PDB file of C-alpha atoms in Angstrom:
ATOM      1  CA  MET A 301      -4.474 -45.702-140.393  1.00 53.00           C
ATOM      2  CA  GLY A 302      -5.629 -44.005-137.204  1.00 54.00           C
ATOM      3  CA  ASP A 303      -5.656 -46.023-133.990  1.00 55.00           C
ATOM      4  CA  GLN A 304      -7.833 -45.122-131.036  1.00 53.00           C
ATOM      5  CA  ARG A 305      -8.030 -47.226-127.852  1.00 51.00           C
ATOM      6  CA  SER A 306     -10.240 -46.950-124.818  1.00 50.00           C
ATOM      7  CA  SER A 307     -10.800 -48.925-121.640  1.00 47.00           C
ATOM      8  CA  VAL A 308     -13.803 -48.243-119.453  1.00 42.00           C
ATOM      9  CA  GLY A 309     -14.548 -50.851-116.806  1.00 49.00           C
ATOM     10  CA  GLU A 310     -15.211 -54.150-118.583  1.00 53.00           C
ATOM     11  CA  PHE A 311     -15.553 -52.437-121.975  1.00 65.00           C
ATOM     12  CA  LEU A 312     -12.416 -52.378-124.157  1.00 91.00           C
ATOM     13  CA  SER A 313     -12.321 -50.913-127.645  1.00 95.00           C
ATOM     14  CA  VAL A 314     -10.020 -50.014-130.525  1.00 96.00           C
ATOM     15  CA  SER A 315     -10.831 -48.503-133.898  1.00 96.00           C
ATOM     16  CA  ALA A 316      -8.918 -47.492-136.991  1.00 95.00           C
ATOM     17  CA  ALA A 317      -9.662 -46.166-140.460  1.00 95.00           C
ATOM     18  CA  PHE A 318      -8.254 -47.848-143.561  1.00 93.00           C
ATOM     19  CA  GLU A 319      -8.059 -46.274-147.003  1.00 90.00           C
ATOM     20  CA  GLU A 320      -5.780 -48.579-148.983  1.00 83.00           C
ATOM     21  CA  SER A 321      -6.055 -52.260-149.890  1.00 78.00           C
ATOM     22  CA  GLY A 322      -2.472 -52.670-148.709  1.00 83.00           C
ATOM     23  CA  GLU A 323      -3.601 -51.857-145.170  1.00 90.00           C
ATOM     24  CA  ILE A 324      -5.512 -55.143-144.744  1.00 93.00           C
ATOM     25  CA  GLY A 325      -2.431 -56.661-143.081  1.00 94.00           C
ATOM     26  CA  ALA A 326      -2.327 -53.675-140.739  1.00 95.00           C
ATOM     27  CA  ALA A 327      -5.959 -54.346-139.801  1.00 96.00           C
ATOM     28  CA  ARG A 328      -5.066 -57.959-138.887  1.00 97.00           C
ATOM     29  CA  ASP A 329      -2.030 -56.702-136.927  1.00 96.00           C
ATOM     30  CA  LEU A 330      -4.259 -54.255-135.023  1.00 97.00           C
ATOM     31  CA  ALA A 331      -6.650 -57.084-134.105  1.00 97.00           C
ATOM     32  CA  ARG A 332      -3.793 -59.328-132.924  1.00 97.00           C
ATOM     33  CA  SER A 333      -2.176 -56.522-130.906  1.00 96.00           C
ATOM     34  CA  PHE A 334      -5.498 -55.503-129.353  1.00 96.00           C
ATOM     35  CA  LEU A 335      -6.374 -59.065-128.288  1.00 96.00           C
ATOM     36  CA  THR A 336      -2.847 -59.607-126.966  1.00 96.00           C
ATOM     37  CA  ASP A 337      -3.337 -56.501-124.779  1.00 94.00           C
ATOM     38  CA  VAL A 338      -6.806 -57.678-123.732  1.00 94.00           C
ATOM     39  CA  GLN A 339      -5.180 -60.826-122.364  1.00 93.00           C
ATOM     40  CA  ALA A 340      -1.828 -59.500-121.070  1.00 92.00           C
ATOM     41  CA  VAL A 341      -2.899 -56.112-119.707  1.00 91.00           C
ATOM     42  CA  HIS A 342      -6.533 -56.669-118.763  1.00 88.00           C
ATOM     43  CA  GLY A 343      -6.341 -60.368-117.825  1.00 89.00           C
ATOM     44  CA  LEU A 344      -9.178 -61.575-120.012  1.00 91.00           C
ATOM     45  CA  PRO A 345      -8.580 -65.022-121.529  1.00 93.00           C
ATOM     46  CA  VAL A 346      -8.254 -65.107-125.319  1.00 95.00           C
ATOM     47  CA  SER A 347      -7.968 -68.589-126.838  1.00 96.00           C
ATOM     48  CA  ALA A 348      -5.657 -69.252-129.785  1.00 95.00           C
ATOM     49  CA  GLY A 349      -8.774 -70.165-131.762  1.00 95.00           C
ATOM     50  CA  ALA A 350     -10.422 -66.839-130.995  1.00 96.00           C
ATOM     51  CA  MET A 351      -7.207 -64.989-131.914  1.00 96.00           C
ATOM     52  CA  GLY A 352      -7.097 -66.697-135.314  1.00 96.00           C
ATOM     53  CA  THR A 353     -10.815 -66.360-135.935  1.00 97.00           C
ATOM     54  CA  VAL A 354     -10.835 -62.632-135.164  1.00 97.00           C
ATOM     55  CA  GLN A 355      -7.881 -62.026-137.496  1.00 97.00           C
ATOM     56  CA  LEU A 356      -9.630 -63.983-140.272  1.00 97.00           C
ATOM     57  CA  VAL A 357     -12.904 -62.099-139.747  1.00 98.00           C
ATOM     58  CA  VAL A 358     -11.082 -58.744-139.753  1.00 97.00           C
ATOM     59  CA  SER A 359      -9.257 -59.708-142.939  1.00 96.00           C
ATOM     60  CA  GLU A 360     -12.441 -60.784-144.729  1.00 95.00           C
ATOM     61  CA  LEU A 361     -14.553 -57.788-143.686  1.00 96.00           C
ATOM     62  CA  VAL A 362     -11.879 -55.151-144.333  1.00 96.00           C
ATOM     63  CA  THR A 363     -10.990 -56.807-147.666  1.00 93.00           C
ATOM     64  CA  ASN A 364     -14.627 -56.632-148.770  1.00 92.00           C
ATOM     65  CA  ALA A 365     -14.919 -53.008-147.662  1.00 94.00           C
ATOM     66  CA  ARG A 366     -11.764 -52.032-149.561  1.00 92.00           C
ATOM     67  CA  LYS A 367     -12.813 -54.031-152.636  1.00 90.00           C
ATOM     68  CA  TYR A 368     -16.446 -52.935-152.958  1.00 90.00           C
ATOM     69  CA  ALA A 369     -16.761 -49.481-151.346  1.00 92.00           C
ATOM     70  CA  PRO A 370     -15.211 -46.156-152.290  1.00 92.00           C
ATOM     71  CA  GLY A 371     -13.364 -44.119-149.677  1.00 91.00           C
ATOM     72  CA  PRO A 372     -12.181 -45.176-146.244  1.00 93.00           C
ATOM     73  CA  SER A 373     -13.518 -47.970-144.077  1.00 95.00           C
ATOM     74  CA  LEU A 374     -13.618 -48.035-140.289  1.00 97.00           C
ATOM     75  CA  LEU A 375     -12.757 -51.103-138.221  1.00 97.00           C
ATOM     76  CA  THR A 376     -13.878 -51.222-134.585  1.00 97.00           C
ATOM     77  CA  LEU A 377     -13.141 -54.010-132.117  1.00 98.00           C
ATOM     78  CA  ASP A 378     -15.138 -54.003-128.869  1.00 96.00           C
ATOM     79  CA  VAL A 379     -14.672 -56.522-126.069  1.00 95.00           C
ATOM     80  CA  LYS A 380     -17.619 -57.029-123.768  1.00 90.00           C
ATOM     81  CA  SER A 381     -19.238 -59.961-121.984  1.00 88.00           C
ATOM     82  CA  GLY A 382     -16.543 -62.453-122.971  1.00 91.00           C
ATOM     83  CA  ALA A 383     -16.702 -61.776-126.699  1.00 95.00           C
ATOM     84  CA  VAL A 384     -15.151 -59.460-129.263  1.00 97.00           C
ATOM     85  CA  GLU A 385     -17.409 -57.578-131.644  1.00 97.00           C
ATOM     86  CA  VAL A 386     -15.720 -56.953-135.005  1.00 98.00           C
ATOM     87  CA  SER A 387     -17.452 -54.120-136.834  1.00 98.00           C
ATOM     88  CA  VAL A 388     -16.547 -52.696-140.234  1.00 98.00           C
ATOM     89  CA  TRP A 389     -18.248 -49.616-141.666  1.00 97.00           C
ATOM     90  CA  ASP A 390     -17.931 -48.593-145.303  1.00 96.00           C
ATOM     91  CA  SER A 391     -19.554 -45.965-147.509  1.00 96.00           C
ATOM     92  CA  SER A 392     -21.351 -48.298-149.938  1.00 95.00           C
ATOM     93  CA  THR A 393     -25.106 -48.699-149.534  1.00 93.00           C
ATOM     94  CA  ALA A 394     -25.031 -52.020-151.423  1.00 93.00           C
ATOM     95  CA  LEU A 395     -25.577 -54.887-149.005  1.00 91.00           C
ATOM     96  CA  PRO A 396     -23.259 -57.878-149.398  1.00 89.00           C
ATOM     97  CA  SER A 397     -24.435 -60.935-151.271  1.00 82.00           C
ATOM     98  CA  ILE A 398     -24.151 -63.961-149.062  1.00 77.00           C
ATOM     99  CA  LEU A 399     -24.155 -66.893-151.429  1.00 76.00           C
ATOM    100  CA  PRO A 400     -25.317 -70.368-150.426  1.00 77.00           C
ATOM    101  CA  PRO A 401     -22.558 -72.929-149.870  1.00 75.00           C
ATOM    102  CA  ASP A 402     -21.240 -74.304-153.164  1.00 78.00           C
ATOM    103  CA  PRO A 403     -18.059 -76.405-153.026  1.00 82.00           C
ATOM    104  CA  SER A 404     -17.592 -76.038-156.797  1.00 86.00           C
ATOM    105  CA  ARG A 405     -17.547 -72.212-156.650  1.00 81.00           C
ATOM    106  CA  ILE A 406     -14.084 -70.695-156.766  1.00 83.00           C
ATOM    107  CA  GLY A 407     -13.832 -67.666-154.510  1.00 78.00           C
ATOM    108  CA  GLN A 408     -16.504 -65.566-152.805  1.00 77.00           C
ATOM    109  CA  HIS A 409     -16.619 -67.792-149.709  1.00 78.00           C
ATOM    110  CA  GLY A 410     -15.478 -65.080-147.255  1.00 85.00           C
ATOM    111  CA  LEU A 411     -18.803 -64.145-145.697  1.00 88.00           C
ATOM    112  CA  GLU A 412     -19.879 -67.796-145.710  1.00 86.00           C
ATOM    113  CA  ILE A 413     -16.778 -68.602-143.631  1.00 88.00           C
ATOM    114  CA  VAL A 414     -17.329 -65.605-141.331  1.00 92.00           C
ATOM    115  CA  MET A 415     -20.913 -66.677-140.667  1.00 91.00           C
ATOM    116  CA  ALA A 416     -19.822 -70.260-139.907  1.00 90.00           C
ATOM    117  CA  LEU A 417     -17.145 -69.185-137.397  1.00 93.00           C
ATOM    118  CA  CYS A 418     -18.940 -66.425-135.514  1.00 94.00           C
ATOM    119  CA  ARG A 419     -21.576 -66.436-132.784  1.00 95.00           C
ATOM    120  CA  SER A 420     -23.517 -63.874-134.807  1.00 96.00           C
ATOM    121  CA  PHE A 421     -23.234 -61.840-137.997  1.00 96.00           C
ATOM    122  CA  THR A 422     -25.365 -58.818-138.862  1.00 96.00           C
ATOM    123  CA  VAL A 423     -25.532 -56.177-141.561  1.00 95.00           C
ATOM    124  CA  HIS A 424     -27.045 -52.758-140.828  1.00 95.00           C
ATOM    125  CA  ARG A 425     -27.653 -49.843-143.146  1.00 95.00           C
ATOM    126  CA  GLU A 426     -26.266 -46.605-141.729  1.00 94.00           C
ATOM    127  CA  PRO A 427     -27.253 -43.024-142.603  1.00 93.00           C
ATOM    128  CA  VAL A 428     -24.207 -43.209-144.885  1.00 94.00           C
ATOM    129  CA  GLY A 429     -23.131 -46.688-146.004  1.00 96.00           C
ATOM    130  CA  LYS A 430     -23.438 -49.873-143.985  1.00 97.00           C
ATOM    131  CA  ARG A 431     -21.923 -51.681-141.010  1.00 98.00           C
ATOM    132  CA  LEU A 432     -21.109 -55.397-140.881  1.00 97.00           C
ATOM    133  CA  THR A 433     -20.691 -56.860-137.405  1.00 98.00           C
ATOM    134  CA  ALA A 434     -19.471 -60.301-136.351  1.00 98.00           C
ATOM    135  CA  VAL A 435     -19.196 -61.529-132.759  1.00 98.00           C
ATOM    136  CA  VAL A 436     -16.523 -64.037-131.709  1.00 97.00           C
ATOM    137  CA  GLU A 437     -16.302 -65.655-128.259  1.00 96.00           C
ATOM    138  CA  LEU A 438     -12.924 -64.940-126.611  1.00 94.00           C
ATOM    139  CA  ALA A 439     -12.634 -68.471-125.248  1.00 88.00           C
ATOM    140  CA  GLU A 440     -13.676 -70.119-128.511  1.00 60.00           C
ATOM    141  CA  ASN A 441     -11.957 -73.364-129.443  1.00 51.00           C
ATOM    142  CA  SER A 442     -11.754 -72.851-133.212  1.00 43.00           C
ATOM    143  CA  PRO A 443      -9.044 -74.858-135.001  1.00 46.00           C
ATOM    144  CA  LEU A 444      -7.445 -71.673-136.390  1.00 43.00           C
TER     145      LEU A 444
END
């Protein structure tokens, strides 16, 4: 896992590459550490709900990238305008299937949950692969 941080004015960012499924916990740890620094070092408020939501979103998106795409994935967290943008790039050109809610279905609820918790969720094809991006308000009052 590579870790790269930057701080320019009101724009804060961290990114890291992940190549192993076992690194999903490290991706969550990176998100928690980054948001802790955003609050402690840069003075931006981060609610407990936002902290939990971002870690859940990171876990779901990195898990899907590791499960369905060959090669490394890249996680980027950007803080701007009172929100954190969670972006995960992977090498697969296959777009994710977002299934309709079905309480009888076992599993495959990750993106459904992400979409319910986030201000926005987008999927973009890249020249190589795709990028999934979810935006979470820093002062969100999620029950997580």
